[in-house]
């Protein structure tokens, strides 16, 4: 996850192109399937990705996928490693060589409210990944309103969502939602514990973060490593804490509340999906009383229905 990914999102939206971000952990076969399914003509990647101190040669994955995707006309590559790699002349181009060729200003394309903004593929945990299409106006409205009201943001705030660029959480709560509200957003590349278990808290302290949004899995991991990591950093700027991706168990919620929020922050336990695009069920800071392990009430305009009380 680098700023280049965010720039790509916004550039596509600016010119009316549909973007489809694919998780870097997918195999070349899954990448090929996504490319073929949405009929992509241009692919943007980096020569390698970095996570937890390890490098993944993403260009090699791309090359394997594109062997069966002749419809892709251009592959724009952001160089990070400086290493030599396979190169297809005429198709592959360097980011740093191509971007200086374009003008500083690009007029925005006028779009219809129902025009697709992006396609995002599900994880495939229950079968073949499905391409979810989000329309321009409806998606952006949901992103803007949920950041504004679920997190109670103001223009001077600094929002941090610790998500991967390949998933919907990044799209809505790193890129579109905060920026639609004029809020500073943070782009984070690493894991919760690399190069140190204090990494999250270093970011919060250094950038004076006001809103912090992460997954219960990360909270449980950091809880096991001890609260001395949070105690070593000034987290007093944080006003709202968020949880996303799965139900948060009461023990993790209590630790999050006490050692990160210092019992002074609202905790919004949010429920939603790739298919919904933005938060569906959530408490509202300072309005709805929060409860460990409960996402509480539906967001504006949402009418939840229990179809199977057992499952």
Tab-separated table of C-alpha atoms in Angstrom:
chain	number	residue	atom	x	y	z
A	1	UNK	CA	0.000	0.000	0.000
A	2	UNK	CA	1.666	3.197	-1.203
A	3	UNK	CA	0.466	6.656	-2.177
A	4	UNK	CA	0.741	5.557	-5.801
A	5	UNK	CA	-2.276	3.308	-5.259
A	6	UNK	CA	-4.324	6.217	-3.909
A	7	UNK	CA	-3.210	8.397	-6.828
A	8	UNK	CA	-4.353	5.683	-9.220
A	9	UNK	CA	-7.812	5.500	-7.610
A	10	UNK	CA	-8.277	9.248	-7.888
A	11	UNK	CA	-6.848	9.490	-11.408
A	12	UNK	CA	-9.247	6.835	-12.674
A	13	UNK	CA	-12.199	8.574	-11.030
A	14	UNK	CA	-11.052	11.899	-12.499
A	15	UNK	CA	-11.131	10.675	-16.102
A	16	UNK	CA	-14.160	8.418	-15.710
A	17	UNK	CA	-12.241	5.143	-15.973
A	18	UNK	CA	-13.433	2.177	-13.902
A	19	UNK	CA	-10.737	0.901	-11.543
A	20	UNK	CA	-10.524	-2.645	-10.224
A	21	UNK	CA	-7.916	-3.186	-7.510
A	22	UNK	CA	-6.806	-6.782	-6.968
A	23	UNK	CA	-5.337	-7.980	-3.669
A	24	UNK	CA	-1.582	-8.528	-4.061
A	25	UNK	CA	-1.856	-11.886	-2.297
A	26	UNK	CA	-3.934	-13.365	-5.125
A	27	UNK	CA	-2.271	-15.880	-7.431
A	28	UNK	CA	-1.571	-15.135	-11.076
A	29	UNK	CA	-4.519	-17.367	-12.005
A	30	UNK	CA	-6.929	-15.346	-9.872
A	31	UNK	CA	-5.488	-12.103	-11.214
A	32	UNK	CA	-5.998	-13.405	-14.751
A	33	UNK	CA	-9.613	-14.307	-13.954
A	34	UNK	CA	-10.278	-10.806	-12.615
A	35	UNK	CA	-8.677	-9.160	-15.655
A	36	UNK	CA	-10.692	-11.307	-18.051
A	37	UNK	CA	-13.929	-10.853	-16.125
A	38	UNK	CA	-13.849	-7.050	-16.121
A	39	UNK	CA	-12.124	-6.783	-19.521
A	40	UNK	CA	-9.254	-4.587	-18.354
A	41	UNK	CA	-7.103	-2.873	-20.972
A	42	UNK	CA	-4.541	-1.199	-18.688
A	43	UNK	CA	-2.803	-2.692	-15.637
A	44	UNK	CA	-0.909	-0.682	-13.017
A	45	UNK	CA	1.437	-2.436	-10.595
A	46	UNK	CA	4.765	-2.167	-8.791
A	47	UNK	CA	7.800	-4.308	-9.406
A	48	UNK	CA	7.532	-5.598	-5.841
A	49	UNK	CA	5.326	-5.343	-2.777
A	50	UNK	CA	6.562	-5.227	0.807
A	51	UNK	CA	4.860	-6.559	3.885
A	52	UNK	CA	6.308	-7.403	7.261
A	53	UNK	CA	9.890	-7.170	6.047
A	54	UNK	CA	9.273	-9.536	3.135
A	55	UNK	CA	9.170	-8.635	-0.538
A	56	UNK	CA	6.806	-10.137	-3.114
A	57	UNK	CA	7.786	-9.868	-6.766
A	58	UNK	CA	4.427	-8.594	-7.978
A	59	UNK	CA	5.702	-7.987	-11.516
A	60	UNK	CA	6.316	-11.728	-11.897
A	61	UNK	CA	2.719	-12.462	-10.839
A	62	UNK	CA	1.497	-9.876	-13.341
A	63	UNK	CA	3.627	-11.311	-16.151
A	64	UNK	CA	2.252	-14.807	-15.542
A	65	UNK	CA	-1.327	-13.532	-15.590
A	66	UNK	CA	-0.863	-11.412	-18.712
A	67	UNK	CA	0.390	-14.370	-20.747
A	68	UNK	CA	-3.291	-15.250	-21.117
A	69	UNK	CA	-4.637	-11.687	-21.305
A	70	UNK	CA	-3.686	-10.290	-24.724
A	71	UNK	CA	-6.404	-7.631	-24.397
A	72	UNK	CA	-4.243	-5.743	-21.860
A	73	UNK	CA	-2.513	-3.079	-23.935
A	74	UNK	CA	-0.349	-1.392	-21.297
A	75	UNK	CA	1.251	-2.335	-17.973
A	76	UNK	CA	2.455	0.676	-15.965
A	77	UNK	CA	5.086	-0.346	-13.412
A	78	UNK	CA	6.136	1.615	-10.341
A	79	UNK	CA	9.793	0.798	-9.692
A	80	UNK	CA	10.674	0.176	-6.056
A	81	UNK	CA	13.431	-2.418	-5.910
A	82	UNK	CA	15.891	-1.326	-8.587
A	83	UNK	CA	16.193	-4.973	-9.623
A	84	UNK	CA	16.202	-6.173	-13.205
A	85	UNK	CA	13.106	-8.048	-14.344
A	86	UNK	CA	11.350	-9.459	-17.358
A	87	UNK	CA	10.091	-6.691	-19.622
A	88	UNK	CA	7.659	-6.786	-22.525
A	89	UNK	CA	8.530	-4.008	-24.952
A	90	UNK	CA	5.584	-2.000	-26.168
A	91	UNK	CA	3.391	-3.125	-23.280
A	92	UNK	CA	5.396	-2.442	-20.112
A	93	UNK	CA	6.166	1.154	-19.160
A	94	UNK	CA	7.746	2.754	-16.074
A	95	UNK	CA	5.559	4.960	-13.874
A	96	UNK	CA	8.381	7.461	-13.304
A	97	UNK	CA	8.955	7.852	-17.041
A	98	UNK	CA	5.323	8.191	-18.103
A	99	UNK	CA	3.861	10.470	-15.425
A	100	UNK	CA	6.043	13.523	-16.283
A	101	UNK	CA	4.628	13.414	-19.817
A	102	UNK	CA	1.091	14.312	-18.755
A	103	UNK	CA	-0.113	17.870	-17.968
A	104	UNK	CA	-0.424	19.053	-14.369
A	105	UNK	CA	-4.155	19.682	-14.771
A	106	UNK	CA	-6.690	17.209	-16.113
A	107	UNK	CA	-10.320	18.366	-16.363
A	108	UNK	CA	-12.758	16.032	-14.590
A	109	UNK	CA	-15.055	13.889	-16.685
A	110	UNK	CA	-18.769	14.488	-16.138
A	111	UNK	CA	-20.389	11.201	-15.100
A	112	UNK	CA	-23.916	9.920	-14.596
A	113	UNK	CA	-24.905	8.973	-11.051
A	114	UNK	CA	-25.292	5.327	-12.090
A	115	UNK	CA	-22.012	5.061	-13.991
A	116	UNK	CA	-19.697	2.476	-12.390
A	117	UNK	CA	-16.941	3.954	-10.232
A	118	UNK	CA	-15.087	0.711	-9.568
A	119	UNK	CA	-15.278	-3.074	-9.542
A	120	UNK	CA	-13.908	-4.932	-6.535
A	121	UNK	CA	-13.527	-8.701	-6.294
A	122	UNK	CA	-14.452	-10.544	-3.126
A	123	UNK	CA	-11.910	-12.680	-1.282
A	124	UNK	CA	-13.108	-15.957	-2.797
A	125	UNK	CA	-13.335	-17.618	0.620
A	126	UNK	CA	-16.747	-19.066	-0.335
A	127	UNK	CA	-15.988	-19.806	-3.981
A	128	UNK	CA	-14.753	-17.975	-7.067
A	129	UNK	CA	-14.206	-14.252	-6.393
A	130	UNK	CA	-17.210	-12.180	-7.434
A	131	UNK	CA	-16.860	-8.777	-9.034
A	132	UNK	CA	-18.926	-6.210	-7.129
A	133	UNK	CA	-19.773	-3.059	-9.101
A	134	UNK	CA	-20.233	0.186	-7.171
A	135	UNK	CA	-21.985	3.090	-8.889
A	136	UNK	CA	-20.590	6.600	-8.657
A	137	UNK	CA	-23.185	8.633	-6.748
A	138	UNK	CA	-24.596	5.995	-4.415
A	139	UNK	CA	-21.205	4.700	-3.337
A	140	UNK	CA	-19.671	8.134	-2.814
A	141	UNK	CA	-22.691	9.302	-0.820
A	142	UNK	CA	-22.428	6.268	1.472
A	143	UNK	CA	-18.681	6.783	1.912
A	144	UNK	CA	-19.081	10.480	2.693
A	145	UNK	CA	-21.999	10.129	5.112
A	146	UNK	CA	-20.596	7.219	7.100
A	147	UNK	CA	-17.253	8.940	7.657
A	148	UNK	CA	-19.031	12.137	8.662
A	149	UNK	CA	-21.607	10.665	11.048
A	150	UNK	CA	-20.159	7.334	12.218
A	151	UNK	CA	-16.775	8.878	13.024
A	152	UNK	CA	-17.899	12.468	13.695
A	153	UNK	CA	-15.074	13.955	11.628
A	154	UNK	CA	-14.172	17.615	11.219
A	155	UNK	CA	-11.896	19.250	8.606
A	156	UNK	CA	-8.924	19.473	10.975
A	157	UNK	CA	-9.018	15.748	11.815
A	158	UNK	CA	-6.541	13.055	10.750
A	159	UNK	CA	-8.037	9.681	9.880
A	160	UNK	CA	-6.140	6.389	9.944
A	161	UNK	CA	-7.575	3.131	8.643
A	162	UNK	CA	-5.175	0.183	8.759
A	163	UNK	CA	-6.504	-1.693	5.727
A	164	UNK	CA	-5.060	-3.302	2.616
A	165	UNK	CA	-5.499	-1.582	-0.735
A	166	UNK	CA	-7.070	-4.736	-2.160
A	167	UNK	CA	-10.183	-4.638	0.020
A	168	UNK	CA	-13.265	-2.453	0.320
A	169	UNK	CA	-12.201	-1.016	3.698
A	170	UNK	CA	-9.295	0.742	2.013
A	171	UNK	CA	-11.452	2.082	-0.806
A	172	UNK	CA	-14.062	3.606	1.489
A	173	UNK	CA	-12.165	4.521	4.653
A	174	UNK	CA	-8.679	5.388	3.428
A	175	UNK	CA	-9.437	6.942	0.067
A	176	UNK	CA	-12.929	8.121	-0.760
A	177	UNK	CA	-14.662	8.647	2.595
A	178	UNK	CA	-12.055	10.795	4.375
A	179	UNK	CA	-11.178	12.815	1.272
A	180	UNK	CA	-14.834	13.563	0.492
A	181	UNK	CA	-15.018	15.112	3.958
A	182	UNK	CA	-11.844	17.150	3.492
A	183	UNK	CA	-10.053	15.106	6.139
A	184	UNK	CA	-6.369	14.127	6.119
A	185	UNK	CA	-5.979	10.393	5.543
A	186	UNK	CA	-3.027	8.134	6.328
A	187	UNK	CA	-1.500	5.555	3.984
A	188	UNK	CA	0.143	2.737	5.949
A	189	UNK	CA	2.357	-0.006	4.527
A	190	UNK	CA	3.392	-2.768	6.904
A	191	UNK	CA	1.846	-5.051	9.509
A	192	UNK	CA	0.811	-4.258	13.096
A	193	UNK	CA	4.061	-5.695	14.458
A	194	UNK	CA	6.729	-4.787	11.884
A	195	UNK	CA	9.329	-3.551	12.474
A	196	UNK	CA	8.069	-3.264	16.062
A	197	UNK	CA	4.800	-3.982	17.924
A	198	UNK	CA	4.658	-0.230	18.578
A	199	UNK	CA	4.292	0.585	14.879
A	200	UNK	CA	0.620	1.584	15.024
A	201	UNK	CA	1.151	3.746	18.085
A	202	UNK	CA	4.206	5.411	16.566
A	203	UNK	CA	2.053	6.455	13.614
A	204	UNK	CA	-0.687	7.786	15.901
A	205	UNK	CA	1.768	9.807	17.985
A	206	UNK	CA	3.854	11.114	15.075
A	207	UNK	CA	0.899	12.284	12.984
A	208	UNK	CA	-1.437	13.191	15.872
A	209	UNK	CA	-4.175	10.899	14.596
A	210	UNK	CA	-7.728	11.651	15.739
A	211	UNK	CA	-9.536	8.594	14.321
A	212	UNK	CA	-8.127	5.070	14.325
A	213	UNK	CA	-9.872	2.187	12.498
A	214	UNK	CA	-8.584	-1.398	12.459
A	215	UNK	CA	-9.627	-5.046	12.683
A	216	UNK	CA	-10.217	-7.168	15.812
A	217	UNK	CA	-7.535	-9.597	14.616
A	218	UNK	CA	-4.927	-6.825	14.917
A	219	UNK	CA	-6.313	-5.715	18.285
A	220	UNK	CA	-6.111	-9.249	19.689
A	221	UNK	CA	-2.543	-9.640	18.425
A	222	UNK	CA	-1.432	-6.367	20.006
A	223	UNK	CA	-3.233	-7.230	23.237
A	224	UNK	CA	-1.212	-10.451	23.531
A	225	UNK	CA	2.020	-8.488	23.104
A	226	UNK	CA	1.264	-6.283	26.108
A	227	UNK	CA	0.022	-2.812	26.890
A	228	UNK	CA	3.517	-1.428	27.506
A	229	UNK	CA	3.661	-0.666	23.767
A	230	UNK	CA	0.673	1.680	24.000
A	231	UNK	CA	1.915	3.191	27.264
A	232	UNK	CA	5.154	4.275	25.581
A	233	UNK	CA	3.338	6.635	23.203
A	234	UNK	CA	1.121	9.698	23.457
A	235	UNK	CA	-2.289	8.666	22.087
A	236	UNK	CA	-4.157	11.615	23.551
A	237	UNK	CA	-5.156	13.039	20.154
A	238	UNK	CA	-7.407	10.045	19.398
A	239	UNK	CA	-11.149	10.755	19.794
A	240	UNK	CA	-12.803	7.833	18.014
A	241	UNK	CA	-11.705	4.204	17.702
A	242	UNK	CA	-13.200	1.866	15.113
A	243	UNK	CA	-13.418	-1.889	14.604
A	244	UNK	CA	-14.072	-3.526	11.228
A	245	UNK	CA	-13.953	-6.863	9.415
A	246	UNK	CA	-15.365	-9.254	12.017
A	247	UNK	CA	-17.150	-9.196	15.384
A	248	UNK	CA	-14.920	-7.885	18.160
A	249	UNK	CA	-14.946	-10.030	21.287
A	250	UNK	CA	-15.542	-8.255	24.630
A	251	UNK	CA	-12.000	-8.937	25.900
A	252	UNK	CA	-10.441	-7.227	22.860
A	253	UNK	CA	-12.989	-4.384	23.071
A	254	UNK	CA	-12.137	-3.775	26.728
A	255	UNK	CA	-8.386	-3.739	26.008
A	256	UNK	CA	-8.897	-1.366	23.063
A	257	UNK	CA	-11.009	0.895	25.258
A	258	UNK	CA	-8.641	0.942	28.241
A	259	UNK	CA	-5.168	0.877	26.719
A	260	UNK	CA	-5.650	2.667	23.396
A	261	UNK	CA	-8.624	4.912	24.124
A	262	UNK	CA	-7.719	5.429	27.804
A	263	UNK	CA	-11.478	5.092	28.486
A	264	UNK	CA	-11.944	8.511	26.866
A	265	UNK	CA	-12.766	7.500	23.279
A	266	UNK	CA	-15.930	6.332	21.598
A	267	UNK	CA	-15.588	2.876	20.022
A	268	UNK	CA	-17.600	2.244	16.863
A	269	UNK	CA	-17.970	-1.482	16.155
A	270	UNK	CA	-19.006	-1.451	12.496
A	271	UNK	CA	-20.729	-4.094	10.364
A	272	UNK	CA	-20.796	-4.008	6.568
A	273	UNK	CA	-19.578	-5.897	3.484
A	274	UNK	CA	-17.839	-5.514	0.144
A	275	UNK	CA	-21.290	-5.627	-1.420
A	276	UNK	CA	-22.653	-2.725	0.656
A	277	UNK	CA	-19.647	-0.447	0.100
A	278	UNK	CA	-20.038	1.395	3.396
A	279	UNK	CA	-21.079	0.846	7.012
A	280	UNK	CA	-24.558	-0.617	7.595
A	281	UNK	CA	-24.756	-1.191	11.367
A	282	UNK	CA	-22.874	0.920	13.909
A	283	UNK	CA	-23.116	3.031	17.039
A	284	UNK	CA	-22.810	6.814	16.728
A	285	UNK	CA	-20.130	8.517	18.879
A	286	UNK	CA	-21.658	10.331	21.821
A	287	UNK	CA	-25.212	9.384	20.790
A	288	UNK	CA	-25.584	5.600	21.038
A	289	UNK	CA	-24.329	3.861	24.156
A	290	UNK	CA	-21.675	1.383	23.082
A	291	UNK	CA	-21.595	-2.221	24.206
A	292	UNK	CA	-18.672	-4.674	23.949
A	293	UNK	CA	-19.350	-7.176	21.171
A	294	UNK	CA	-22.327	-5.310	19.675
A	295	UNK	CA	-22.578	-3.208	16.516
A	296	UNK	CA	-25.799	-1.750	18.017
A	297	UNK	CA	-28.084	0.023	15.489
A	298	UNK	CA	-28.536	0.407	11.699
A	299	UNK	CA	-27.182	3.437	9.871
A	300	UNK	CA	-29.553	5.971	8.275
A	301	UNK	CA	-31.892	4.382	5.732
A	302	UNK	CA	-30.936	0.798	6.593
A	303	UNK	CA	-33.666	-1.669	7.605
A	304	UNK	CA	-32.001	-4.923	8.734
A	305	UNK	CA	-33.987	-8.162	8.465
A	306	UNK	CA	-33.065	-11.446	10.182
A	307	UNK	CA	-33.597	-14.159	7.579
A	308	UNK	CA	-32.244	-17.075	9.623
A	309	UNK	CA	-32.181	-16.624	13.414
A	310	UNK	CA	-29.963	-19.708	13.815
A	311	UNK	CA	-27.092	-18.799	11.498
